[in-house]
Coordinates of C-alpha atoms in Angstrom, one line a residue:
M9 CA 29.7 76.2 24.3
A10 CA 26.4 76.8 22.4
G11 CA 28.2 78.8 19.5
T12 CA 30.6 75.9 18.9
I13 CA 28.0 72.7 18.9
D14 CA 26.5 71.8 15.6
Y15 CA 23.0 70.5 16.8
A16 CA 21.8 70.0 13.5
A17 CA 24.8 67.3 13.1
L18 CA 24.7 65.9 16.3
K19 CA 20.6 65.4 15.8
K20 CA 21.3 63.9 12.6
G21 CA 23.6 61.3 14.5
G22 CA 21.2 60.4 17.1
F23 CA 22.3 62.8 19.9
M24 CA 19.1 65.0 20.9
R25 CA 19.5 67.9 23.2
Q26 CA 17.8 67.8 26.5
K27 CA 16.2 70.8 28.4
Q28 CA 19.4 70.7 30.6
K29 CA 22.3 72.3 29.0
G30 CA 25.2 70.6 27.9
Y31 CA 23.5 67.1 27.9
F32 CA 21.9 65.0 25.2
S33 CA 19.8 61.7 25.0
L34 CA 21.4 59.4 22.6
R35 CA 19.1 57.5 20.3
L36 CA 20.5 54.2 19.6
Q37 CA 19.6 52.1 16.2
V38 CA 17.4 48.9 17.2
V39 CA 16.5 47.2 14.0
G40 CA 13.4 45.0 14.0
G41 CA 13.5 45.3 18.0
N42 CA 16.7 43.0 18.3
L43 CA 19.6 43.3 20.3
T44 CA 22.2 40.7 21.3
A45 CA 23.2 40.4 24.6
E46 CA 26.6 41.8 23.8
N47 CA 24.9 44.9 22.7
I48 CA 22.9 45.3 25.7
K49 CA 26.0 45.0 27.8
T50 CA 27.8 47.5 25.9
V51 CA 24.7 49.9 26.6
S52 CA 24.3 49.0 30.2
E53 CA 28.0 50.1 30.4
V54 CA 28.1 53.6 28.6
A55 CA 24.8 54.6 30.4
E56 CA 26.4 53.6 34.0
K57 CA 29.6 55.3 32.8
Y58 CA 28.6 58.5 31.0
G59 CA 24.8 59.0 31.6
H60 CA 22.7 58.6 34.9
G61 CA 22.7 54.6 34.9
Y62 CA 19.2 54.0 32.9
V63 CA 18.1 53.9 29.7
H64 CA 14.4 54.9 28.0
M65 CA 12.7 52.8 25.8
T66 CA 10.6 54.5 22.9
S67 CA 7.7 53.7 22.1
R68 CA 9.3 52.5 18.5
Q69 CA 11.6 49.7 20.0
G70 CA 14.2 52.2 20.2
I71 CA 16.6 52.8 23.3
E72 CA 18.0 56.1 24.4
I73 CA 20.7 57.2 26.6
P74 CA 19.8 60.3 28.3
F75 CA 22.2 62.7 30.3
I76 CA 25.4 62.1 27.9
R77 CA 27.7 65.5 28.2
F78 CA 28.7 66.9 25.0
E79 CA 32.5 66.5 25.7
D80 CA 31.9 62.7 26.0
I81 CA 30.0 62.0 23.0
E82 CA 33.1 60.8 20.7
E83 CA 34.0 58.4 23.6
V84 CA 30.6 57.2 23.7
R85 CA 30.3 57.0 20.1
A86 CA 33.9 54.6 20.3
E87 CA 32.7 52.4 23.1
L88 CA 29.3 51.6 21.8
A89 CA 30.9 50.6 18.5
K90 CA 33.2 48.2 20.3
G91 CA 30.4 46.7 21.7
G92 CA 28.8 46.8 17.7
V93 CA 26.1 49.2 19.0
N94 CA 25.3 52.0 16.4
P95 CA 23.6 55.6 16.7
G96 CA 20.3 55.8 15.6
V97 CA 18.8 59.1 13.4
C98 CA 16.9 61.6 14.2
G99 CA 15.4 64.6 11.9
P100 CA 13.9 64.3 8.2
R101 CA 15.4 61.0 7.0
V102 CA 14.5 57.3 7.3
R103 CA 14.0 56.1 10.9
T104 CA 15.3 52.7 12.4
V105 CA 12.9 49.7 11.2
T106 CA 10.5 48.3 13.7
A107 CA 9.2 44.7 13.8
C108 CA 7.6 42.1 15.6
Q109 CA 9.0 38.8 16.0
G110 CA 7.3 37.1 13.0
S111 CA 7.3 33.6 12.1
E112 CA 10.5 32.7 13.3
V113 CA 9.4 32.8 16.9
C114 CA 5.6 33.6 16.7
P115 CA 3.2 30.5 16.2
S116 CA 0.7 33.2 14.4
G117 CA 3.7 34.6 12.1
C118 CA 3.1 34.6 8.4
I119 CA 6.4 36.2 7.5
D120 CA 9.9 36.0 9.0
T121 CA 9.6 40.2 9.8
Y122 CA 13.5 40.0 11.1
S123 CA 14.9 39.5 7.6
V124 CA 12.7 42.1 6.2
A125 CA 13.5 44.6 8.8
K126 CA 16.9 44.2 8.3
E127 CA 16.8 44.5 4.5
L128 CA 14.7 47.6 4.6
N129 CA 17.4 48.9 6.9
E130 CA 20.0 48.3 4.9
H131 CA 18.2 49.6 1.6
Y132 CA 16.9 52.9 3.4
F133 CA 18.1 53.5 7.0
G134 CA 19.1 57.2 7.2
R135 CA 18.1 58.3 3.8
E136 CA 17.8 61.9 3.2
L137 CA 14.2 62.9 2.8
P138 CA 11.8 66.0 3.4
H139 CA 10.7 64.8 6.8
K140 CA 11.0 61.8 8.8
F141 CA 9.7 58.2 7.1
K142 CA 8.9 55.4 8.7
F143 CA 8.3 51.6 8.5
G144 CA 6.9 49.3 10.3
V145 CA 6.8 45.3 9.5
T146 CA 4.3 43.0 11.6
G147 CA 3.8 39.3 11.1
C148 CA 0.1 38.5 10.7
Q149 CA -3.4 40.3 11.1
N150 CA -2.6 40.8 15.0
N151 CA -1.0 43.7 13.8
C152 CA 1.3 43.8 17.0
L153 CA 3.0 46.2 15.3
K154 CA 0.3 48.5 14.2
A155 CA 1.5 48.4 10.4
E156 CA -1.0 51.2 9.3
E157 CA 0.7 53.7 11.7
N158 CA 3.7 53.8 9.4
D159 CA 4.4 55.6 6.3
L160 CA 4.9 52.4 5.1
G161 CA 3.6 49.3 6.7
I162 CA 4.4 45.6 6.0
K163 CA 2.0 43.0 7.4
G164 CA 2.5 39.5 6.7
G165 CA -0.2 37.6 5.2
M166 CA -1.0 34.1 3.4
E167 CA -3.0 33.2 0.2
V168 CA -4.8 30.0 0.9
T169 CA -6.0 27.0 -1.2
C170 CA -7.9 23.5 0.5
D171 CA -6.6 20.0 -0.8
H172 CA -10.0 18.5 -0.5
D173 CA -9.0 15.5 -0.9
A174 CA -6.9 15.6 2.2
C175 CA -9.7 17.1 4.1
I176 CA -11.3 15.3 6.7
H177 CA -14.5 17.3 7.3
C178 CA -13.6 18.1 11.0
N179 CA -14.5 21.8 10.2
V180 CA -11.8 23.1 12.5
C181 CA -10.8 25.4 9.9
V182 CA -14.3 27.1 10.0
K183 CA -14.3 27.6 13.7
A184 CA -10.7 29.1 13.7
C185 CA -11.6 31.8 10.8
R186 CA -13.1 35.1 12.5
E187 CA -13.5 36.7 9.3
G188 CA -16.6 34.4 8.3
A189 CA -15.0 33.8 5.5
L190 CA -15.1 29.5 5.3
S191 CA -18.1 27.6 5.3
V192 CA -19.7 24.3 4.7
Q193 CA -21.6 23.7 1.1
D194 CA -22.3 20.5 -0.3
G195 CA -20.4 18.9 2.3
Q196 CA -17.1 20.6 1.6
I197 CA -15.3 23.5 2.4
A198 CA -15.9 26.7 0.7
I199 CA -14.0 30.3 1.3
D200 CA -15.4 33.4 0.2
R201 CA -12.5 35.7 -1.2
D202 CA -13.9 38.7 -0.3
K203 CA -14.0 37.9 3.3
C204 CA -10.2 36.7 3.8
N205 CA -8.2 38.8 5.1
Y206 CA -4.7 36.5 4.6
C207 CA -4.6 35.6 8.3
G208 CA -3.6 32.1 7.5
R209 CA -5.6 30.5 11.0
C210 CA -6.9 28.0 8.4
V211 CA -3.5 26.8 7.6
K212 CA -2.6 26.9 11.2
S213 CA -5.5 25.0 12.8
C214 CA -5.7 22.4 10.2
P215 CA -5.1 18.9 12.0
V216 CA -4.5 17.2 8.5
D217 CA -2.7 19.9 6.6
A218 CA -5.3 20.2 3.9
W219 CA -4.9 24.0 4.1
H220 CA -2.1 25.4 2.4
G221 CA -0.7 29.2 2.3
E222 CA 1.5 31.3 0.3
S223 CA 3.2 33.7 2.7
G224 CA 3.3 37.6 1.5
Y225 CA 3.2 41.0 2.2
I226 CA 0.1 43.3 2.9
V227 CA 1.4 46.7 2.2
S228 CA -0.2 50.2 3.8
F229 CA 0.8 53.7 2.9
G230 CA 0.8 57.3 4.4
G231 CA -0.2 56.4 8.0
L232 CA 0.4 59.0 10.5
F233 CA 0.0 58.6 14.2
G234 CA 1.2 62.3 15.5
N235 CA -0.3 65.6 15.8
K236 CA -3.1 64.5 12.8
I237 CA -4.0 60.9 12.7
Y238 CA -4.3 58.7 9.6
K239 CA -4.5 55.1 8.9
G240 CA -2.3 53.9 6.0
E241 CA -4.2 52.7 3.3
T242 CA -3.7 49.2 1.6
L243 CA -3.8 50.1 -2.1
L244 CA -2.3 47.2 -3.6
P245 CA -3.0 43.0 -3.7
I246 CA -0.4 41.0 -1.6
I247 CA 2.6 40.9 -2.8
K248 CA 4.3 37.5 -3.2
D249 CA 8.0 38.3 -3.3
K250 CA 11.0 40.8 -1.6
E251 CA 11.6 42.1 -5.2
T252 CA 8.3 43.6 -6.1
L253 CA 8.2 44.5 -2.3
F254 CA 11.3 46.6 -2.6
R255 CA 10.1 47.8 -6.0
V256 CA 6.9 49.3 -4.1
A257 CA 9.0 50.9 -1.7
D258 CA 11.5 52.5 -3.8
A259 CA 8.3 53.9 -5.7
A260 CA 6.7 55.4 -2.2
I261 CA 9.9 56.6 -1.5
G262 CA 10.3 58.4 -4.7
F263 CA 7.4 60.0 -4.8
F264 CA 7.7 61.6 -1.5
E265 CA 11.1 62.7 -3.0
D266 CA 9.6 64.2 -5.7
F267 CA 6.4 66.0 -4.4
A268 CA 6.8 66.7 -0.4
N269 CA 7.6 70.3 0.5
P270 CA 9.9 70.2 2.9
S271 CA 9.0 69.4 6.4
E272 CA 5.9 67.5 5.1
R273 CA 4.6 64.1 6.0
F274 CA 4.1 61.6 3.6
R275 CA 0.2 61.5 3.8
L276 CA 0.1 65.0 3.8
T277 CA 2.0 65.2 0.5
L278 CA -1.0 62.4 -0.8
Q279 CA -3.1 64.4 0.3
R280 CA -1.9 67.7 -1.0
V281 CA -0.6 66.2 -4.2
G282 CA -3.8 63.6 -4.5
E283 CA -3.8 60.1 -5.0
E284 CA -3.9 59.3 -8.3
E285 CA -0.5 60.1 -9.4
F286 CA 0.9 57.9 -6.5
R287 CA -1.7 54.8 -7.5
K288 CA -0.2 54.8 -10.7
R289 CA 3.3 54.7 -9.4
I290 CA 3.1 52.1 -7.0
Q291 CA 0.9 50.1 -9.4
E292 CA 3.8 50.0 -12.2
A293 CA 6.2 49.2 -9.6
Y294 CA 4.1 46.1 -8.5
N295 CA 3.4 45.4 -11.9
G296 CA 7.3 45.4 -12.7

């Protein structure tokens, strides 16, 4: 049977060969960590009928159905499709985008992470590249999704301003700030912009809405948490709009396509080529 199976094509479509001969573990596409109740029901039925009655939850919000027999693959695809469930991808291409719950659910969230994850997925999912490429979107500085672990990480933030006329001098914001960026000077709240990390806690804690926040995206590049570990770097100011965000993402992936060797991760490409040209490209994209 081995001679008739195109393992590379199956892996590209999310079917990973198991150590048990003739069996595959199917990775599913879970965008931003969200599945509908109907999706979950379908996955459960397929796992029960074609697998061993269980699923595996991956470290990147994915679901895998182990013990799919080779001869059942087409039926599995068809039954999953009926329930709106798509296979994921493996190998050298853009993987499924991960995200926390963001501002739509979480009180700490500064951005709608799921909408960003869906748009990233629509733009880039499955794109062929020299090696795998991972996006992660997290809603705030709590960093539940560990944005800097990703090849391109996006973290929600807020650029804040204070309406001093509306301020009642309760100092709740000063106590809420974990970075020591706020203080009282001459009877007025002062902010040290060098210490501010865009967390937005001042905005969320103010009882009279004297603080105002403009949401944006803090982008990191080149995270790597495999055999080698490297924290992604933030090389740009906070980005205020999706148009700029996607220009920057396009520039990062384009750089990877242009300079990476086969089977070379993004971080290793940056280290080998040097970051000067990369910084130039993303700065140009940021400036529009």
